Coordinates of C-alpha atoms and ligand atoms in Angstrom, one line a residue:
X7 CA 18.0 -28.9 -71.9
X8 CA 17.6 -32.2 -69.9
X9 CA 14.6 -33.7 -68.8
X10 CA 13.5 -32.7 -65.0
X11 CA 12.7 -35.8 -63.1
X12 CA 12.2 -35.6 -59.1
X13 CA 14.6 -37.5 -57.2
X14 CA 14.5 -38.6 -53.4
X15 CA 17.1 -36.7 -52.2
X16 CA 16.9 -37.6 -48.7
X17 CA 14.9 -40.1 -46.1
X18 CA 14.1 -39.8 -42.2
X19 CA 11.4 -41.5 -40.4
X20 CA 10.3 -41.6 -36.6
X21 CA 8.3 -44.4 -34.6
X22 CA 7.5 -43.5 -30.6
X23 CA 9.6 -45.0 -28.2
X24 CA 7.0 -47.5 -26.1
X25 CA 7.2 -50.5 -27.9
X26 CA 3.7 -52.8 -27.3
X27 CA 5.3 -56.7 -28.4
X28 CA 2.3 -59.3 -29.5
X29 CA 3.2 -60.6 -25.9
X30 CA 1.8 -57.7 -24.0
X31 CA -1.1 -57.7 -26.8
X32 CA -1.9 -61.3 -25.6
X33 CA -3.0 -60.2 -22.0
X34 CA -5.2 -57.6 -23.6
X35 CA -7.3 -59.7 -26.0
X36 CA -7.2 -63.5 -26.9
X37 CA -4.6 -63.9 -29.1
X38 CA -1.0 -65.2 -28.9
X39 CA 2.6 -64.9 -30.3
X40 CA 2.4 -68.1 -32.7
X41 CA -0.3 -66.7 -34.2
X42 CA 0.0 -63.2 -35.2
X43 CA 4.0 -64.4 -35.8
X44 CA 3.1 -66.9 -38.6
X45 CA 0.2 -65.3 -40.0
X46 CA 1.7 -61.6 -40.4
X47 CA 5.1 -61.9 -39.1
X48 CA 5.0 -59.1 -36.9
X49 CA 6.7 -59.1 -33.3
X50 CA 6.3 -55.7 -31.9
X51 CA 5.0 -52.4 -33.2
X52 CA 5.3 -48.8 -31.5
X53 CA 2.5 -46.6 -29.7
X54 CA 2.4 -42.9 -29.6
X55 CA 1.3 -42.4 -25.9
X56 CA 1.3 -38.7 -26.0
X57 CA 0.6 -36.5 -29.0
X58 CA -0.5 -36.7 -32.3
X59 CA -0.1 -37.6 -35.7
X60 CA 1.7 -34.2 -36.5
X61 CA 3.7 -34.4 -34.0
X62 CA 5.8 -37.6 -35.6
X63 CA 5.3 -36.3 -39.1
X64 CA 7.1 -33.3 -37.4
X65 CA 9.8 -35.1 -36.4
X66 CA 10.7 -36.7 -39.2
X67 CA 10.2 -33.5 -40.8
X68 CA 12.9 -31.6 -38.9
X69 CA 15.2 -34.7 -38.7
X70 CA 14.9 -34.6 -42.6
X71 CA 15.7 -31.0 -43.2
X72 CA 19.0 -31.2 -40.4
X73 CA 20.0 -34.2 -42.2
X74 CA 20.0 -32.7 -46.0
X75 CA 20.8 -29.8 -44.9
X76 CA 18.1 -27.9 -45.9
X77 CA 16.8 -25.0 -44.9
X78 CA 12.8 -24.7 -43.8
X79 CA 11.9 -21.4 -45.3
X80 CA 13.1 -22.9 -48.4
X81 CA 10.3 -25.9 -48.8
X82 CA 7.6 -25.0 -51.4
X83 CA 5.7 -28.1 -50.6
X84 CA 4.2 -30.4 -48.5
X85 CA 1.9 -33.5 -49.0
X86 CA 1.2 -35.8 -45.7
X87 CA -0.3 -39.4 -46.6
X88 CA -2.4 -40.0 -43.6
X89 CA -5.8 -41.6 -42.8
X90 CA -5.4 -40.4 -39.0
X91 CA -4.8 -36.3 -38.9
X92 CA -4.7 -34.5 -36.2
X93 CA -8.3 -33.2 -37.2
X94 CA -11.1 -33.5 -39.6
X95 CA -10.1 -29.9 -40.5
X96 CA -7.3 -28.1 -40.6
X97 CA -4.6 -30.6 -42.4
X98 CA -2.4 -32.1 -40.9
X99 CA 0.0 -30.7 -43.5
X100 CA -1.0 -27.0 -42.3
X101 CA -0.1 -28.0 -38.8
X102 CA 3.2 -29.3 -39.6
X103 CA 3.9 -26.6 -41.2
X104 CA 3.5 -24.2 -38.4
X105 CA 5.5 -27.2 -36.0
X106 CA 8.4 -27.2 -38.6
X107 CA 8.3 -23.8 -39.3
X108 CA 8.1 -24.0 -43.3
X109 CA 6.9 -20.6 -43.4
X110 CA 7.0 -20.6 -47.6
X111 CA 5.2 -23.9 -48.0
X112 CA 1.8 -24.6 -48.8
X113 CA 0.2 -27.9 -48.0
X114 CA -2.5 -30.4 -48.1
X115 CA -3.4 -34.3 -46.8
X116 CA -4.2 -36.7 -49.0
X117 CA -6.1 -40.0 -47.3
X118 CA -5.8 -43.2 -49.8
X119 CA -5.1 -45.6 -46.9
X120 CA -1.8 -48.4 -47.3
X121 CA -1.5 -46.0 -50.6
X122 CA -1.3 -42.7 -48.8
X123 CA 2.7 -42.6 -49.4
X124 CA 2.6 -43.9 -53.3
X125 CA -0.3 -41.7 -54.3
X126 CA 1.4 -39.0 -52.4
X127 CA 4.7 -39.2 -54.0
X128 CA 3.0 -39.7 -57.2
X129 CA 1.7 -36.5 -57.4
X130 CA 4.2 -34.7 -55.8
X131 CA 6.4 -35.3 -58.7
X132 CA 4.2 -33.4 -60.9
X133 CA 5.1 -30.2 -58.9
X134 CA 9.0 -31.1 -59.8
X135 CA 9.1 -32.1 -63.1
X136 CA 7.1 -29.0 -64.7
X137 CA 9.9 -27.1 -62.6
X138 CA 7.5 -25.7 -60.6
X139 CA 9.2 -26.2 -57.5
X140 CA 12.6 -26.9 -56.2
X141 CA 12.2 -28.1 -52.8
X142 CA 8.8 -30.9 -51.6
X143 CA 8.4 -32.9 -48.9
X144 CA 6.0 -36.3 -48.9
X145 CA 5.4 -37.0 -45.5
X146 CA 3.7 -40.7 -45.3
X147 CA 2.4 -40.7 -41.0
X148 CA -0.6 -42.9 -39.3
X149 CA -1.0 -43.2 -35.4
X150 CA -3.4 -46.1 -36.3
X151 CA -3.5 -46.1 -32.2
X152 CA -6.0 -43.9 -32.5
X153 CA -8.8 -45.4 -34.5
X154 CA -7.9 -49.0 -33.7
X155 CA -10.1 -51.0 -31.5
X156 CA -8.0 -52.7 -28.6
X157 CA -10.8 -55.1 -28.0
X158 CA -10.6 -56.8 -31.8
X159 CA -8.0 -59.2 -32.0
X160 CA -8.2 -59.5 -35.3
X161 CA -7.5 -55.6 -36.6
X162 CA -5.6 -54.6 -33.1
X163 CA -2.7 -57.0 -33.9
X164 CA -1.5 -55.6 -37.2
X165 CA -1.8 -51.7 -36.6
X166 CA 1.5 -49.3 -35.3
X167 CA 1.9 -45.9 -35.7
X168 CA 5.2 -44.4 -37.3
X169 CA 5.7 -41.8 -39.5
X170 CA 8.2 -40.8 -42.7
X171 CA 9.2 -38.6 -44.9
X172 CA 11.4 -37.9 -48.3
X173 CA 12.5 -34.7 -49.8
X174 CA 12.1 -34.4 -53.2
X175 CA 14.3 -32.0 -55.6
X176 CA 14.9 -32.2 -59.7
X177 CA 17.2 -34.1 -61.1
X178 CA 18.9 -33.8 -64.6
X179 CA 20.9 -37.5 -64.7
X180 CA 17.8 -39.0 -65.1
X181 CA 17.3 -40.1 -61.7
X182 CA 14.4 -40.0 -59.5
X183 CA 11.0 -41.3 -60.4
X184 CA 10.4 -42.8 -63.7
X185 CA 6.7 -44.1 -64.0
X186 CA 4.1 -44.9 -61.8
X187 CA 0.4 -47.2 -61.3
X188 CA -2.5 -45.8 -59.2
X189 CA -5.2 -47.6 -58.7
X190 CA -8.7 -47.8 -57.2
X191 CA -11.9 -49.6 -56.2
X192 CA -14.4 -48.1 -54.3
X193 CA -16.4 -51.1 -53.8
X194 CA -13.9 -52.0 -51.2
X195 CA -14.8 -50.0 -48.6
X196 CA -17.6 -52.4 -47.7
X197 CA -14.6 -54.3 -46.7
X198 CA -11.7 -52.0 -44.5
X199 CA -13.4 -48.8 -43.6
X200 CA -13.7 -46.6 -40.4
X201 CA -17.6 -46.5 -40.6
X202 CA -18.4 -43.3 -38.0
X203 CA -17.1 -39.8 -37.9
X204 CA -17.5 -39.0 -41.6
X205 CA -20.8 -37.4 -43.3
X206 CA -22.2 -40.6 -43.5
X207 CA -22.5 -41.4 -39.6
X208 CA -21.1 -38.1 -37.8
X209 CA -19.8 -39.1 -34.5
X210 CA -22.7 -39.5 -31.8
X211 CA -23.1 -41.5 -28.3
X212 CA -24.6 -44.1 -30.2
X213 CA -21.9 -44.8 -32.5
X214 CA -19.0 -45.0 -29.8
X215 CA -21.1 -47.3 -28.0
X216 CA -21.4 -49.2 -31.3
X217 CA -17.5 -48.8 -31.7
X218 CA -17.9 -47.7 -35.1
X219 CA -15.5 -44.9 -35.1
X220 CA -12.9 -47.9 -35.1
X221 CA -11.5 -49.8 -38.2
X222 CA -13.4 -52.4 -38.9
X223 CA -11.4 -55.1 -41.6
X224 CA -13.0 -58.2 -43.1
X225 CA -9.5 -59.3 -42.9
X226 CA -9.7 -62.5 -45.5
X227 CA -11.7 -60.7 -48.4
X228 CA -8.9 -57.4 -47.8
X229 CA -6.0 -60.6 -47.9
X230 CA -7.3 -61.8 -51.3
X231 CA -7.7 -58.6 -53.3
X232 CA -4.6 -57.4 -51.7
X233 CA -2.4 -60.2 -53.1
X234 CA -3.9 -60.3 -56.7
X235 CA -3.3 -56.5 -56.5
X236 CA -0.3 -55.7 -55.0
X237 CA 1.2 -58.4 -57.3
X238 CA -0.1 -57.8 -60.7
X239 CA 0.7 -54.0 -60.4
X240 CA 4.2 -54.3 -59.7
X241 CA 4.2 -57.1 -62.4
X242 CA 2.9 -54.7 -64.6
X243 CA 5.2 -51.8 -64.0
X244 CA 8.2 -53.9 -64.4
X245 CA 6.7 -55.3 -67.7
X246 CA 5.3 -51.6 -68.6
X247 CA 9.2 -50.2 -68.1
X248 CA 11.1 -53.6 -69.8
X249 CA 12.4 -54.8 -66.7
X250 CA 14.2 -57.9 -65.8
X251 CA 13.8 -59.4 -62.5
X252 CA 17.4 -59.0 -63.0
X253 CA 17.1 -55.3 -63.0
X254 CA 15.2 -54.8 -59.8
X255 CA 17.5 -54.1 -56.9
X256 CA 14.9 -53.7 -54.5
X257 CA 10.5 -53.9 -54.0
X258 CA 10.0 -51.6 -51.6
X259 CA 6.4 -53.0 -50.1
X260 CA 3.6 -51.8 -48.3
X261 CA 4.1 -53.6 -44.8
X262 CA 0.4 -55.3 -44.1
X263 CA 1.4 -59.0 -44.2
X264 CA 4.6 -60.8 -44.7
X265 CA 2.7 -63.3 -46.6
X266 CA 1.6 -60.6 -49.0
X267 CA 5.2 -59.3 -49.7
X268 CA 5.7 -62.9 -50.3
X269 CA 3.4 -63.1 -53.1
X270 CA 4.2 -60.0 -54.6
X271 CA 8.0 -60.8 -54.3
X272 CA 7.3 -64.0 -56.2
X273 CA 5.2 -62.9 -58.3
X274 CA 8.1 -60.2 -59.4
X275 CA 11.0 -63.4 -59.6
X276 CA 12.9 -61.4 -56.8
X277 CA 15.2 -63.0 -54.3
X278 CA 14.5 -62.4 -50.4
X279 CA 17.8 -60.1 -50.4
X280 CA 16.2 -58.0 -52.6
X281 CA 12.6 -57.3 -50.6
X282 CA 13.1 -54.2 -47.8
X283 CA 11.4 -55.9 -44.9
X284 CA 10.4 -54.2 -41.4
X285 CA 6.7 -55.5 -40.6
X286 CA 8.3 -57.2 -37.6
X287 CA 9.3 -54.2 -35.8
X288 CA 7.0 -51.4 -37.0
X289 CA 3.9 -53.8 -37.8
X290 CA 1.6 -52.1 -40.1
X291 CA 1.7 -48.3 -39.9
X292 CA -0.5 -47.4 -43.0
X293 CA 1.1 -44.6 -44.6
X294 CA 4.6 -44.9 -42.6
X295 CA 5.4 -48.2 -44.0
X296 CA 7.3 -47.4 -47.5
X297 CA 9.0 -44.2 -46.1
X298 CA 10.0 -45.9 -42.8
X299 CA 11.6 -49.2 -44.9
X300 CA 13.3 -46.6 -46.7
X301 CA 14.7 -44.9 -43.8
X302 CA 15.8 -48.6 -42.8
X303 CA 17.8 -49.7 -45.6
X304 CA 18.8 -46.1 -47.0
X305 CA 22.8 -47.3 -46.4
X306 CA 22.0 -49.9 -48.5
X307 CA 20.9 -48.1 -52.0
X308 CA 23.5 -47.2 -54.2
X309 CA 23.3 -43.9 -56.8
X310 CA 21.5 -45.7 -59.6
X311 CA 19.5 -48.7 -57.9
X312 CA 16.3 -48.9 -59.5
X313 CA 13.3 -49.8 -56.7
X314 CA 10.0 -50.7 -57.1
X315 CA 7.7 -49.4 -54.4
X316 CA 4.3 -51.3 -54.1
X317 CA 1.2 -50.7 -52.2
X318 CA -2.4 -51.9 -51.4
X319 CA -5.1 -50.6 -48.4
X320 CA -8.5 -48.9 -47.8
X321 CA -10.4 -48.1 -50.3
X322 CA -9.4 -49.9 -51.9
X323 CA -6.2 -48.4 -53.3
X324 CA -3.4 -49.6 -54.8
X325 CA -0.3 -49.1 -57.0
X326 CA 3.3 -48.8 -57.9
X327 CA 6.2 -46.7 -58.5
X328 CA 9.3 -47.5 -60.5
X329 CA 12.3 -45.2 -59.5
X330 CA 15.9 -44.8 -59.9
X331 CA 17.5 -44.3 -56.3
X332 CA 19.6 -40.9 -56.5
X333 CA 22.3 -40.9 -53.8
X334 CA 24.7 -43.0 -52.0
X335 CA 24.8 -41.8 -48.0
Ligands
LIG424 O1 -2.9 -52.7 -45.0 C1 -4.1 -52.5 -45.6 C2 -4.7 -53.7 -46.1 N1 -4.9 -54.7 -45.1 C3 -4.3 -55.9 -45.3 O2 -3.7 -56.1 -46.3 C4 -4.7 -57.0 -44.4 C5 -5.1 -58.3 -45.1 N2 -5.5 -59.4 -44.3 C6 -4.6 -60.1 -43.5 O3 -3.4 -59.7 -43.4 C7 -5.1 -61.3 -42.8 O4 -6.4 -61.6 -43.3 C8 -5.2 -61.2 -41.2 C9 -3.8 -61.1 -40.7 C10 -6.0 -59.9 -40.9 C11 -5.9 -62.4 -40.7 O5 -5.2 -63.6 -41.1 P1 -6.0 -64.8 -41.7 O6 -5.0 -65.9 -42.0 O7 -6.7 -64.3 -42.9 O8 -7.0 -65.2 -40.6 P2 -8.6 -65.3 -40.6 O9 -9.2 -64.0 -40.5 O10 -8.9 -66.3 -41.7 O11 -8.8 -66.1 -39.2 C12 -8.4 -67.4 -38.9 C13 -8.7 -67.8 -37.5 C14 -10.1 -67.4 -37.1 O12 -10.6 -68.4 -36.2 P3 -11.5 -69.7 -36.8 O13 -12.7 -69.0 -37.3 O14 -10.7 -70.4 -37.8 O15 -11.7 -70.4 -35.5 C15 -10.0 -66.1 -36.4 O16 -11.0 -65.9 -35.4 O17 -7.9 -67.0 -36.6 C16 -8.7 -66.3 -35.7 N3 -8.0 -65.1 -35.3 C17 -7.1 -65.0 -34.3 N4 -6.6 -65.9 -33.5 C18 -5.6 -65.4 -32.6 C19 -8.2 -63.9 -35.9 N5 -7.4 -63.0 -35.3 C20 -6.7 -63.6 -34.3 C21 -5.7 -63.2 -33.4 N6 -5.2 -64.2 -32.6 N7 -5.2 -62.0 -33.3

């Protein structure tokens, strides 16, 4: 019998309709289009103005299971990348659920920041290839609205909220995920953390007035390790796997900075043409970012492209997935 891999069988993502552009941003802290432009190269991202991280994870959800055809009562699984769920307790994966109506499906969160959707996919495969399960869904959904603070220029520019998602089935061609990198330091968190509403301070009056239960970035020391890392692993996984520069079709990047793509891009020998780009219209939405560049340029993957999907974010956490794309649309 053939080796089981698990194969993407299908992408949908969803980003709210009220679009805040950096030129709305600038009357509501001192900051301007030139900058953010040339320093992230993001234009616009979307706000959720009513509702909750769920609720877009939902979407995408049901817009996934129309579009493949699938059938909700037949979904075994569900993992949602998030850093923002609907509460500290239930999951948001429970709740979406019960919103999509995946009545056989068990589910859990999984919070590694910029990594939620990698780590997330990562081990979802597991539940595929010991044939397990049929049918999982990896849901990757931040409304970074929420715990950004609209009075620090230098976080409130980069953060949107978006959310998607990929079903995952077996595959017997040999298609589907092929090998992956996860990696992490927790020394980072002294870096990009939200410091209030865990165990350590549980929220209070005194730590909203402090504004701790924002995120709080030392955006130059995140930059630095975030190049080095987000390159050298998907150097690695390409020199891991034998591949060619040549042999990448596409480097499917976390979306935190254009000039990080950049790097990692070089770093990898690819061409522009080959680097699945969005930041300008989504900004960064944590967890949403691979699924949603999927969603994006799924008309343009052929049966057989290989990808490389690459991440870095809180924690810190990072990594790399090397996969063979399994359909044309
Ligand atoms: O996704 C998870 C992981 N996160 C990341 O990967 C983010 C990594 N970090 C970054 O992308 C960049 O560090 C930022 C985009 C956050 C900041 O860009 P930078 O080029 O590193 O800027 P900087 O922090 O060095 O600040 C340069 C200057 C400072 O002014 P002075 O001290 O030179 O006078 C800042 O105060 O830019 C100022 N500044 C701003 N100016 C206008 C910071 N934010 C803004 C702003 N508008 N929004």
């Amino acid at each position: 019998m053939s080796k089981i891999t698990a194969a993407i069988t299908g992408v949908q993502g969803y980003v709210p309709d009220y679009v805040l552009d950096n030129e709305e941003l600038s009357k509501m802290v001192d900051t301007n289009n030139e900058w953010i432009l040339s320093r992230t190269g993001i234009k616009e991202r979307r706000i959720m103005k009513n509702g909750a991280t769920s609720d877009m994870a939902t979407e995408a959800v049901l817009g996934l299971l129309k579009k493949t055809n699938t059938k909700a009562e037949d979904i075994d699984l569900i993992i949602v990348g998030t850093v923002t769920a609907d509460y500290p307790f239930p999951s948001t994966a429970n709740i979406v659920c019960d919103k999509a109506g995946l009545t056989n499906a068990w589910g859990f969160d999984l919070n590694a920041a910029c990594s939620g959707f990698i780590y997330s996919l990562s081990t979802a495969t597991q539940f595929i290839e010991t044939g397990r399960y049929k049918k999982v869904i990896v849901v990757g959904a931040d409304m970074m609205s929420t715990i950004v603070d609209y009075e620090d220029r230098t976080t409130c520019v980069i953060f949107g909220d978006g959310a998607g998602a990929v079903l995952l089935e077996p595959n017997t061609e040999g298609l589907g995920i092929q090998n992956f990198i996860l990696e992490n330091d927790g020394a980072g968190r002294e870096y990009l953390v939200q410091p209030a509403g865990g165990s350590v301070l549980p929220p209070s009056i005194e730590t909203v007035e402090k504004r701790q239960h924002y995120v709080k970035q030392e955006g130059k020391q995140v930059f630095k390790f975030a190049v080095t890392n987000m390159a050298d692993v998907s150097a690695k996984i390409m020199e891991d796997n034998n591949l060619s520069s040549d042999d990448v079709d596409w480097l499917v990047p976390h979306q935190a900075n254009l000039r990080i793509i950049d790097a990692t891009s070089n770093r990898m020998g690819l061409s522009k043409e080959k680097v699945m780009i969005n930041i300008q219209k989504y900004g960064n939405t944590t967890s949403g970012t691979i699924p949603l560049c999927l969603w994006d340029y799924e008309k343009q993957l052929k049966k057989g492209d290989t990808l490389i999907l690459s991440a870095f974010g809180g924690g810190f956490t990072w990594g790399a997935v090397y996969l063979k794309w399994a359909y044309n649309s």
